[in-house]
Amino acid sequence: MADKGKQVDTSQVPDDETQSAFTAVMPVIADLLEIGTRAFALGEWEEAIDSFGQLASITEQTFGSESPRYADGLVMYGRALLQHAIEQNALMAEKTLADAATGNLGKEEEDETAGLPTKANINFEGEPDFRQIESLALEDAENGESSKGKQADTGEEEEDEEEEDDFAAAWDVLDLARVIQAKATDSKSQLKYAETLMLLGDVSMESENFGQAAKDFSEALEVKMQYLDDSNRELAELYYKLALAYEYNQDTSKALELMNDVERILGNRLKIAQASDKDEDVAEAESLAEVLADVASKIEEWKSPQKPVDINAMTPEESAMAEKAKAMFKEAM
């Protein structure tokens, strides 16, 4: 007997009716996926959020709230929410610094922004790779649970509330995807689960919840280590994210241990690339050598942390130069 709740038991629906429903909905899903992916690639976060939000809703209604397809839609939706929140946070930080430079801040605002910039975008990788997500969203239909992401409403909130809402909404949406994906035991589903844990860690890093970020990155690492070999760059990336979480959480000794693993894995990969004369392997070897140099530099930086600068002891000229350096650094990032 079919479940009277939110579950969709397609085994109890006549084949022709099931096929008709799928035929009607799949073009809509494909269109939303294409629009959302293009918007994400162009940094048009609000359009991406709208498209992926609709995609998640339709896949839930069609395939069920425990369906892998629904989880895939949630991941894309949550990723777009996260990127939008990061951008809004960066814009607010830039505005605050500009106001501070022009003397437009009040006393309370000056106190609040003394440590800016905070919540920097500290993701290890560059633009998200949608190649995997596109394939995930068009396979495996099962059943499931309703999206909390639908409740995110950023339309008329003020900027600071909107930013907090996006981070919170991203967390809720991705955490729901995590719950669904954790139930599958095959390697492909488990690797998707690890990617979602990494995104949750990114949300926590941006929200300066470094302890939670370390927990999510550690869980993701445990999963990936079961399926990836010791020269896989994904492991190096994850070790680096985990090291950052510990470093930001004032545990430099643990962060340095993890950076040694980053060097080890990249070194293993470099040896493999250097043993090949293929053009792509030669190019990868050059890239790996540069990354390893950056990692070594970061390790030295963490071993010899700079002493904090007393802003109040600086001359006006030195203070202006420091602000200019901050702006240049932010622009470079």
Short mmCIF file of C-alpha atoms in Angstrom, two decimals, residues 3 13-14 38 42 68 89-90 106 145 151 155 157 187 199 218 230 246-247 252 267 270 284 289 294 298 301 318 326:
data_model
loop_
_atom_site.label_atom_id
_atom_site.label_comp_id
_atom_site.label_asym_id
_atom_site.label_seq_id
_atom_site.Cartn_x
_atom_site.Cartn_y
_atom_site.Cartn_z
CA ASP A 3 2.56 5.76 1.83
CA VAL A 13 1.51 3.86 -10.18
CA PRO A 14 0.69 2.41 -13.61
CA ARG A 38 24.77 29.27 -16.13
CA LEU A 42 28.37 34.03 -14.10
CA PRO A 68 19.11 11.23 -4.31
CA ASN A 89 29.60 39.73 3.32
CA ALA A 90 32.52 40.92 1.20
CA GLY A 106 30.27 56.49 14.34
CA GLU A 145 11.71 14.72 3.20
CA GLN A 151 11.70 28.91 3.90
CA GLY A 155 13.51 39.70 -0.27
CA GLU A 157 15.55 41.88 4.91
CA SER A 187 30.84 4.54 -3.08
CA LEU A 199 30.31 22.48 1.90
CA SER A 218 37.20 15.58 9.53
CA ASP A 230 46.86 8.56 -1.33
CA TYR A 246 42.47 24.35 13.18
CA GLU A 247 44.72 27.34 12.50
CA THR A 252 48.55 25.79 15.15
CA GLY A 267 54.43 15.03 -3.29
CA LEU A 270 54.05 15.05 -8.23
CA GLU A 284 50.29 19.11 -13.81
CA ALA A 289 55.47 22.34 -7.87
CA ASP A 294 52.82 27.86 -1.58
CA LYS A 298 52.18 28.78 4.50
CA GLU A 301 54.19 31.50 8.11
CA GLU A 318 51.52 54.42 8.98
CA LYS A 326 44.44 45.96 3.45
#
